[in-house]
Short mmCIF file of C-alpha atoms and ligand atoms in Angstrom, two decimals:
data_model
loop_
_atom_site.label_atom_id
_atom_site.label_comp_id
_atom_site.label_asym_id
_atom_site.label_seq_id
_atom_site.Cartn_x
_atom_site.Cartn_y
_atom_site.Cartn_z
CA MET G 1 9.99 8.14 -0.28
CA PHE G 2 7.26 7.36 2.17
CA TYR G 3 8.18 10.49 4.09
CA LYS G 4 8.15 12.57 0.94
CA THR G 5 4.73 11.29 0.06
CA ILE G 6 3.53 12.26 3.48
CA THR G 7 5.10 15.69 3.24
CA THR G 8 3.56 16.29 -0.16
CA LEU G 9 0.23 15.16 1.14
CA PHE G 10 0.53 17.50 4.08
CA LEU G 11 1.38 20.44 1.88
CA SER G 12 -1.57 19.80 -0.38
CA LEU G 13 -3.84 19.39 2.62
CA ALA G 14 -2.46 22.46 4.29
CA ALA G 15 -2.98 24.49 1.16
CA THR G 16 -6.53 23.37 0.63
CA ALA G 17 -7.79 22.84 4.14
CA GLY G 18 -5.85 25.14 6.40
CA VAL G 19 -4.35 22.26 8.30
CA SER G 20 -2.73 23.76 11.32
CA SER G 21 -0.42 21.19 12.79
CA LEU G 22 2.21 18.63 11.92
CA ILE G 23 1.46 16.35 14.84
CA ALA G 24 -0.17 13.55 12.88
CA PHE G 25 2.60 13.37 10.35
CA ALA G 26 5.21 13.18 13.05
CA CYS G 27 3.36 10.03 14.00
CA GLY G 28 3.33 8.67 10.45
CA SER G 29 0.46 8.06 8.14
CA ARG G 30 -1.66 5.14 7.03
CA PRO G 31 -4.14 4.89 4.20
CA GLY G 32 -7.21 6.02 6.10
CA ALA G 33 -5.33 8.46 8.28
CA ASP G 34 -5.54 12.19 8.13
CA ALA G 35 -4.31 15.50 9.32
CA PRO G 36 -4.31 16.35 12.99
CA THR G 37 -6.16 18.25 15.45
CA ALA G 38 -11.10 14.84 21.17
CA THR G 39 -14.07 15.26 23.74
CA PRO G 40 -13.31 12.07 25.51
CA GLY G 41 -16.73 12.50 27.09
CA THR G 42 -17.31 9.84 29.66
CA THR G 43 -14.34 7.68 28.75
CA VAL G 44 -13.12 5.73 31.78
CA PRO G 45 -10.36 3.16 32.25
CA ILE G 46 -11.45 -0.45 32.22
CA ALA G 47 -11.27 -2.26 35.55
CA GLU G 48 -8.87 -4.99 34.47
CA THR G 49 -5.64 -4.77 32.52
CA ILE G 50 -5.87 -5.32 28.79
CA LYS G 51 -2.66 -5.69 26.84
CA ALA G 52 -1.85 -5.83 23.16
CA GLU G 53 0.67 -8.60 22.50
CA ASN G 54 2.43 -9.76 19.36
CA ALA G 55 0.23 -12.56 18.01
CA PHE G 56 2.86 -13.91 15.60
CA PRO G 57 6.25 -12.97 17.04
CA LYS G 58 8.22 -14.75 14.31
CA LEU G 59 6.52 -12.89 11.46
CA SER G 60 6.81 -9.35 10.15
CA PHE G 61 4.87 -7.53 7.47
CA SER G 62 5.28 -4.45 5.35
CA GLN G 63 2.61 -1.87 6.26
CA PRO G 64 -0.23 -4.29 7.11
CA VAL G 65 -3.70 -2.86 6.50
CA GLU G 66 -5.93 -5.94 6.76
CA PHE G 67 -6.16 -9.25 8.63
CA THR G 68 -8.75 -11.84 7.70
CA HIS G 69 -9.49 -15.50 6.95
CA ALA G 70 -11.12 -17.40 4.10
CA GLY G 71 -13.84 -19.21 6.02
CA ASP G 72 -12.61 -22.46 4.49
CA GLY G 73 -11.71 -24.41 7.60
CA SER G 74 -8.03 -24.36 6.68
CA ASN G 75 -6.79 -22.46 9.77
CA ARG G 76 -5.00 -20.05 7.41
CA VAL G 77 -5.07 -16.32 7.94
CA PHE G 78 -4.21 -13.55 5.49
CA VAL G 79 -2.53 -10.18 5.91
CA VAL G 80 -2.77 -7.44 3.29
CA GLU G 81 0.36 -5.37 2.77
CA GLN G 82 -0.35 -1.89 1.46
CA THR G 83 2.15 -2.14 -1.40
CA GLY G 84 0.05 -4.80 -3.14
CA VAL G 85 0.80 -8.17 -1.56
CA ILE G 86 -1.39 -10.63 0.33
CA ARG G 87 0.49 -12.90 2.73
CA VAL G 88 -0.83 -16.25 3.97
CA PHE G 89 0.17 -18.33 7.00
CA ASP G 90 -1.05 -20.88 9.50
CA ASN G 91 -2.91 -19.31 12.42
CA ASN G 92 -0.44 -20.40 15.06
CA ALA G 93 1.66 -18.15 17.29
CA GLN G 94 4.78 -20.21 16.43
CA THR G 95 4.40 -19.88 12.66
CA ALA G 96 7.78 -18.86 11.29
CA SER G 97 7.00 -18.03 7.65
CA ALA G 98 4.24 -16.35 5.68
CA GLY G 99 3.97 -17.08 1.97
CA THR G 100 2.97 -14.72 -0.81
CA TYR G 101 -0.65 -15.50 -1.69
CA LEU G 102 -1.19 -12.77 -4.28
CA ASP G 103 1.21 -10.15 -5.58
CA ILE G 104 -0.34 -7.30 -7.60
CA LYS G 105 2.28 -4.65 -6.84
CA LYS G 106 2.58 -3.99 -10.58
CA GLN G 107 -0.90 -2.56 -10.93
CA VAL G 108 -1.26 -1.06 -7.44
CA ALA G 109 -0.22 2.53 -6.76
CA SER G 110 0.70 2.69 -3.08
CA GLY G 111 2.05 5.21 -0.58
CA GLY G 112 0.38 7.70 1.70
CA GLU G 113 -3.27 6.70 1.65
CA MET G 114 -3.09 4.68 -1.57
CA GLY G 115 -2.40 0.99 -2.05
CA LEU G 116 -3.98 -2.42 -1.73
CA LEU G 117 -6.50 -1.50 0.94
CA GLY G 118 -9.06 -4.27 1.32
CA LEU G 119 -9.61 -8.04 0.96
CA ALA G 120 -12.74 -10.14 1.33
CA PHE G 121 -13.26 -13.81 0.59
CA HIS G 122 -16.52 -14.89 -1.01
CA PRO G 123 -18.85 -16.54 1.54
CA LYS G 124 -18.67 -19.62 -0.68
CA PHE G 125 -14.92 -19.36 -1.32
CA GLU G 126 -14.46 -23.03 -0.56
CA GLN G 127 -16.67 -23.85 -3.56
CA ASN G 128 -15.90 -21.05 -6.05
CA GLY G 129 -12.38 -19.82 -5.10
CA TYR G 130 -13.39 -16.17 -5.38
CA LEU G 131 -11.73 -13.38 -3.42
CA PHE G 132 -12.24 -9.64 -3.81
CA VAL G 133 -9.89 -6.72 -3.35
CA ASN G 134 -10.00 -2.93 -3.24
CA TYR G 135 -6.93 -1.07 -4.50
CA THR G 136 -5.84 2.22 -6.01
CA LYS G 137 -4.02 2.64 -9.32
CA ASP G 138 -2.52 5.48 -11.31
CA ASN G 139 -2.89 6.73 -14.91
CA PRO G 140 -5.65 7.50 -14.35
CA ARG G 141 -5.89 7.49 -10.57
CA GLU G 142 -8.79 5.20 -9.70
CA THR G 143 -10.18 2.87 -7.07
CA VAL G 144 -10.55 -0.64 -8.45
CA ILE G 145 -12.84 -3.35 -7.06
CA SER G 146 -11.70 -6.68 -8.47
CA ARG G 147 -12.26 -10.38 -8.16
CA PHE G 148 -9.49 -13.00 -8.27
CA LYS G 149 -9.89 -16.75 -8.45
CA ALA G 150 -8.09 -19.56 -6.69
CA THR G 151 -7.71 -22.71 -8.79
CA SER G 152 -8.80 -24.59 -5.68
CA ALA G 153 -9.64 -23.35 -2.20
CA GLY G 154 -6.50 -24.82 -0.70
CA THR G 155 -3.99 -23.44 -3.22
CA SER G 156 -1.12 -21.47 -1.74
CA THR G 157 -0.92 -18.82 -4.50
CA ILE G 158 -3.30 -16.90 -6.72
CA ASP G 159 -2.47 -16.10 -10.35
CA PRO G 160 -2.77 -12.29 -10.84
CA ALA G 161 -4.03 -13.04 -14.37
CA THR G 162 -7.31 -14.30 -12.90
CA GLU G 163 -8.35 -10.71 -12.20
CA THR G 164 -11.86 -9.65 -13.21
CA VAL G 165 -12.64 -5.99 -12.57
CA LEU G 166 -16.12 -5.46 -11.11
CA PHE G 167 -15.99 -1.70 -11.34
CA LYS G 168 -13.72 1.28 -10.81
CA PHE G 169 -14.12 4.98 -10.25
CA ARG G 170 -11.91 8.05 -10.39
CA GLN G 171 -10.07 9.43 -7.38
CA PRO G 172 -9.64 13.19 -7.77
CA TYR G 173 -6.91 13.35 -5.06
CA SER G 174 -4.53 10.81 -3.60
CA ASN G 175 -6.05 10.81 -0.10
CA HIS G 176 -9.40 9.60 1.34
CA ASN G 177 -9.75 6.40 -0.64
CA GLY G 178 -11.72 4.42 1.92
CA GLY G 179 -10.54 0.84 1.66
CA LYS G 180 -12.49 -1.82 3.53
CA ILE G 181 -14.60 -4.35 1.67
CA LEU G 182 -16.57 -7.10 3.37
CA PHE G 183 -19.52 -9.39 2.92
CA GLY G 184 -22.62 -8.69 4.97
CA PRO G 185 -24.92 -11.27 6.55
CA ASP G 186 -27.11 -10.73 3.46
CA GLY G 187 -24.34 -12.10 1.22
CA PHE G 188 -23.77 -8.75 -0.52
CA LEU G 189 -20.39 -7.03 -0.79
CA TYR G 190 -20.07 -3.74 1.12
CA ILE G 191 -17.43 -1.22 0.04
CA ALA G 192 -16.28 1.79 2.08
CA THR G 193 -15.20 4.75 -0.06
CA GLY G 194 -13.68 8.07 0.97
CA ASP G 195 -14.80 11.50 -0.23
CA GLY G 196 -12.06 11.60 -2.87
CA GLY G 197 -9.63 13.67 -0.85
CA SER G 198 -8.06 17.09 -0.59
CA GLY G 199 -9.63 18.68 2.51
CA GLY G 200 -13.18 19.72 3.33
CA ASP G 201 -14.62 17.67 0.44
CA PRO G 202 -14.33 20.49 -2.13
CA ARG G 203 -16.68 18.78 -4.58
CA ASN G 204 -19.25 17.87 -1.92
CA ASN G 205 -18.99 14.23 -2.99
CA GLY G 206 -20.29 12.95 0.34
CA GLN G 207 -23.71 14.53 -0.24
CA ASN G 208 -23.90 13.88 -3.97
CA SER G 209 -25.77 10.72 -4.94
CA ASP G 210 -24.21 10.79 -8.40
CA SER G 211 -20.74 10.08 -6.94
CA TYR G 212 -19.25 6.85 -5.65
CA LEU G 213 -17.19 8.91 -3.20
CA GLY G 214 -17.99 9.45 0.48
CA LYS G 215 -20.23 6.39 0.62
CA VAL G 216 -20.83 2.85 1.71
CA LEU G 217 -21.67 0.92 -1.47
CA ARG G 218 -23.41 -2.45 -1.68
CA VAL G 219 -23.30 -4.80 -4.66
CA ASP G 220 -24.26 -8.38 -5.52
CA VAL G 221 -21.17 -10.22 -6.73
CA ASP G 222 -23.26 -13.22 -7.81
CA ALA G 223 -25.38 -11.24 -10.27
CA SER G 224 -24.51 -9.77 -13.65
CA ASP G 225 -27.02 -7.02 -14.38
CA LYS G 226 -24.16 -4.49 -14.25
CA GLY G 227 -21.66 -6.64 -16.10
CA ASN G 228 -19.52 -8.40 -13.53
CA TYR G 229 -21.82 -7.63 -10.59
CA GLY G 230 -25.40 -6.67 -9.85
CA ILE G 231 -27.48 -4.31 -7.75
CA PRO G 232 -29.37 -5.63 -4.71
CA LYS G 233 -33.07 -4.99 -5.35
CA ASP G 234 -33.58 -3.07 -2.13
CA ASN G 235 -30.63 -0.68 -2.41
CA PRO G 236 -31.97 2.81 -1.57
CA PHE G 237 -31.59 4.44 -4.98
CA VAL G 238 -32.53 1.51 -7.20
CA SER G 239 -35.71 3.14 -8.45
CA ALA G 240 -34.85 6.75 -7.77
CA GLY G 241 -33.62 7.51 -11.27
CA SER G 242 -32.22 10.97 -12.00
CA GLY G 243 -28.63 9.82 -12.08
CA LYS G 244 -28.48 8.55 -8.51
CA LEU G 245 -26.09 5.64 -8.29
CA PRO G 246 -27.84 2.36 -7.49
CA GLU G 247 -24.70 1.00 -5.77
CA ILE G 248 -25.08 3.51 -2.88
CA TYR G 249 -26.10 2.01 0.48
CA ALA G 250 -25.38 5.02 2.72
CA TYR G 251 -23.76 8.43 2.22
CA GLY G 252 -22.43 11.59 3.85
CA LEU G 253 -19.17 9.95 4.90
CA ARG G 254 -15.68 11.43 4.77
CA ASN G 255 -13.30 8.50 4.99
CA PRO G 256 -14.87 5.41 6.56
CA TRP G 257 -11.57 3.60 6.26
CA ARG G 258 -12.71 0.57 8.27
CA ILE G 259 -16.24 -0.86 8.62
CA SER G 260 -17.46 -4.09 10.25
CA PHE G 261 -20.60 -6.09 11.00
CA ASP G 262 -21.52 -7.19 14.52
CA GLU G 263 -23.26 -10.45 15.47
CA GLN G 264 -26.73 -8.90 15.14
CA GLY G 265 -25.96 -7.59 11.67
CA ARG G 266 -25.35 -3.92 12.45
CA LEU G 267 -22.75 -2.20 10.27
CA TRP G 268 -20.23 -0.08 12.23
CA ALA G 269 -17.99 2.56 10.69
CA GLY G 270 -15.12 4.63 12.00
CA ASP G 271 -15.27 7.83 9.94
CA VAL G 272 -12.05 9.86 9.91
CA GLY G 273 -12.69 13.54 10.64
CA GLN G 274 -11.31 16.77 9.20
CA ASN G 275 -9.53 19.00 11.72
CA LYS G 276 -11.54 18.50 14.90
CA ILE G 277 -13.75 15.44 15.32
CA GLU G 278 -13.44 11.66 14.81
CA GLU G 279 -16.65 9.63 14.80
CA ILE G 280 -18.25 6.19 15.04
CA ASP G 281 -21.42 5.54 13.10
CA ILE G 282 -23.89 2.67 12.93
CA ILE G 283 -24.72 2.62 9.25
CA GLN G 284 -28.34 2.22 8.19
CA LYS G 285 -29.53 1.65 4.65
CA GLY G 286 -30.11 4.99 2.95
CA GLY G 287 -28.70 6.95 5.87
CA ASN G 288 -27.00 10.35 5.46
CA TYR G 289 -24.10 10.64 7.90
CA GLY G 290 -23.67 14.37 7.43
CA TRP G 291 -20.33 15.08 5.81
CA ARG G 292 -19.52 17.80 4.56
CA LEU G 293 -22.43 19.62 6.13
CA ARG G 294 -21.44 18.15 9.49
CA GLU G 295 -18.22 17.00 11.14
CA GLY G 296 -19.35 14.71 13.94
CA ARG G 297 -22.26 16.46 15.70
CA SER G 298 -21.10 19.93 14.66
CA ASN G 299 -21.83 22.00 11.58
CA PHE G 300 -18.92 22.04 9.17
CA ASN G 301 -19.75 23.49 5.76
CA SER G 302 -23.51 23.85 6.03
CA ASP G 303 -25.22 25.22 2.94
CA GLY G 304 -28.41 26.06 4.84
CA SER G 305 -30.18 22.87 3.76
CA LYS G 306 -31.32 20.59 6.55
CA PRO G 307 -31.55 17.06 5.17
CA ASP G 308 -32.22 14.24 7.61
CA MET G 309 -28.80 13.36 8.98
CA ILE G 310 -27.75 10.66 11.41
CA ASP G 311 -25.38 11.73 14.18
CA PRO G 312 -22.53 9.47 15.26
CA ILE G 313 -23.10 7.09 18.16
CA TRP G 314 -19.78 8.35 19.52
CA GLN G 315 -17.26 11.05 18.70
CA TYR G 316 -14.00 12.40 20.09
CA THR G 317 -12.11 15.59 19.37
CA HIS G 318 -8.47 16.18 18.52
CA ASP G 319 -7.76 17.95 21.84
CA ASN G 320 -5.73 15.07 23.34
CA GLY G 321 -3.60 14.06 20.39
CA ASP G 322 -6.13 11.63 18.98
CA VAL G 323 -6.53 12.65 15.36
CA SER G 324 -7.41 9.73 13.11
CA ILE G 325 -9.89 7.01 14.03
CA THR G 326 -9.36 3.41 12.96
CA GLY G 327 -12.73 1.70 13.03
CA GLY G 328 -12.67 -1.70 14.71
CA ALA G 329 -15.21 -4.43 15.45
CA VAL G 330 -17.63 -5.58 18.11
CA TYR G 331 -15.63 -8.14 20.05
CA ARG G 332 -16.92 -11.69 19.89
CA GLY G 333 -13.73 -13.68 20.36
CA PRO G 334 -13.05 -16.42 22.89
CA ALA G 335 -9.98 -14.92 24.63
CA ASN G 336 -11.33 -11.85 26.46
CA ALA G 337 -14.71 -12.41 28.12
CA SER G 338 -14.80 -8.87 29.53
CA LEU G 339 -14.74 -7.38 26.02
CA LYS G 340 -17.64 -9.41 24.65
CA GLY G 341 -20.16 -7.20 22.88
CA LYS G 342 -18.04 -4.05 23.02
CA TYR G 343 -16.93 -2.15 19.92
CA ILE G 344 -13.12 -2.09 19.98
CA TYR G 345 -11.44 0.72 18.00
CA ALA G 346 -8.27 2.81 17.98
CA ASP G 347 -6.71 6.11 17.04
CA TYR G 348 -3.91 5.69 14.52
CA ALA G 349 -1.89 8.68 15.73
CA SER G 350 -2.14 8.37 19.52
CA GLY G 351 -2.14 4.57 19.65
CA ARG G 352 -5.03 4.58 22.11
CA VAL G 353 -7.46 1.64 21.96
CA TRP G 354 -10.97 1.96 23.38
CA ALA G 355 -14.07 -0.19 24.02
CA LEU G 356 -17.45 1.36 23.28
CA THR G 357 -20.53 -0.15 24.94
CA ALA G 358 -23.83 0.34 23.13
CA ASP G 359 -27.27 -1.24 23.58
CA ASN G 360 -28.77 -3.75 21.14
CA THR G 361 -31.12 -1.37 19.34
CA PRO G 362 -30.50 -0.53 15.65
CA THR G 363 -28.97 2.84 16.64
CA GLY G 364 -27.00 1.54 19.65
CA GLY G 365 -28.63 3.96 22.12
CA LYS G 366 -26.49 6.09 24.43
CA ALA G 367 -23.01 4.64 24.35
CA THR G 368 -20.30 4.66 27.04
CA ASN G 369 -16.60 4.45 26.38
CA GLN G 370 -13.63 2.83 28.14
CA LEU G 371 -9.93 3.32 27.53
CA LEU G 372 -8.32 -0.11 27.10
CA ILE G 373 -4.73 0.64 26.05
CA SER G 374 -2.81 3.92 26.10
CA ARG G 375 -0.17 3.08 23.49
CA ALA G 376 -0.71 0.18 21.13
CA GLY G 377 1.19 1.73 18.20
CA SER G 378 -0.02 2.85 14.80
CA ILE G 379 -3.11 0.67 14.47
CA SER G 380 -4.27 0.69 10.86
CA ALA G 381 -6.94 -2.00 11.00
CA PHE G 382 -8.70 -4.69 13.02
CA GLY G 383 -9.55 -8.17 11.76
CA GLU G 384 -10.84 -11.54 12.90
CA ASP G 385 -9.80 -15.16 12.50
CA ALA G 386 -12.18 -18.07 11.94
CA LYS G 387 -12.85 -18.33 15.69
CA ASN G 388 -13.78 -14.62 15.74
CA GLU G 389 -10.73 -13.66 17.76
CA LEU G 390 -9.82 -10.03 17.13
CA TYR G 391 -6.42 -8.86 15.84
CA LEU G 392 -4.88 -5.42 15.38
CA CYS G 393 -2.56 -4.43 12.54
CA ASN G 394 0.39 -2.31 13.67
CA HIS G 395 1.17 -0.46 10.46
CA SER G 396 4.59 1.06 11.10
CA GLU G 397 6.08 -1.85 13.05
CA GLY G 398 4.62 -4.49 10.72
CA LYS G 399 3.15 -6.59 13.51
CA ILE G 400 -0.16 -8.30 14.13
CA LEU G 401 -1.35 -7.87 17.71
CA ARG G 402 -4.03 -9.53 19.82
CA LEU G 403 -5.64 -8.51 23.08
CA SER G 404 -5.10 -10.34 26.34
CA SER G 405 -6.48 -9.74 29.80
CA ASN G 406 -4.93 -10.75 33.09
CA1 CA Q 1 -20.91 12.19 10.18
#
């Protein structure tokens, strides 16, 4: 069934976007992934050996797409399975079982790029028991941003009946649903959305400020001016009127499947490209990241207008079998001193993992890139534990990996 979904997706993409190769699908597919087709630029191997090792060798997961913790001092970690299940277990390499924390398979439509795609615990979870998810559903096909509530912070399961929907919006196609949600240092919830799918963004959602699609959104989950959430007062379109959505934080994105904050509060995004270019962006409030007028630093479907657009800090082409970026995080864990301060990311299809070095300015300056690992598997996501150690989700093998240097 999974294969069929992929094949169907490919056919629809091929029909609408002129996709020219089957390479990516031979490698499988994950929710943020996309069709095939890199200038590695100045990428160089790192001086020491970095390996990806199985962090929890006694555990296996079904299509993991998220790894996180609750910030509650419990030493628990959580893995999101795409089909609609959140697993919970003690953060110990010898842990032999992972319980079911939340099961919402009934309302989640999964497969291909759909599913339960994101999880974020409220910064005050220990007090209020709130956790937030991002999933796709059918009939009609929509993205849903919901809150669930733990009866107490330490409870081992969440009742699905505690769901409160914050908001939802239509998904015109099954692909490019974004997925990541996370709280920023400002306490607001950030939501990465895709352009709605097909190929080439046929409705130009990325550039349209009346669409939730192709954006980073930012909302206040502790306010109620929009019902079950509110709008941060300094969101870019709060006072713009004319139908522009006040939830929008940044736009012009294609499928920023994974986004993350670094220690200095910069928001990083890996934006999956169309047929040629994968990119890394540092997201600024109100920024236009180009899509569909631009793919990476190249024109894509330019309509002659020249709005202010922000180029990626880094991009790579599809020339070497890298075809679908998985955005990572700036490393701040205790285990690998040589990686400190570098943005670690991967390509889902090739399995390559890289470290990008930027400066500390808001735009990151002129970055340099290092190849860390040649084949780490189908990495769908990166996540951190309470000590800020970084983990990688291997989607097809159902493993959680961590980096080690020797
Ligand atoms: Ca862009």
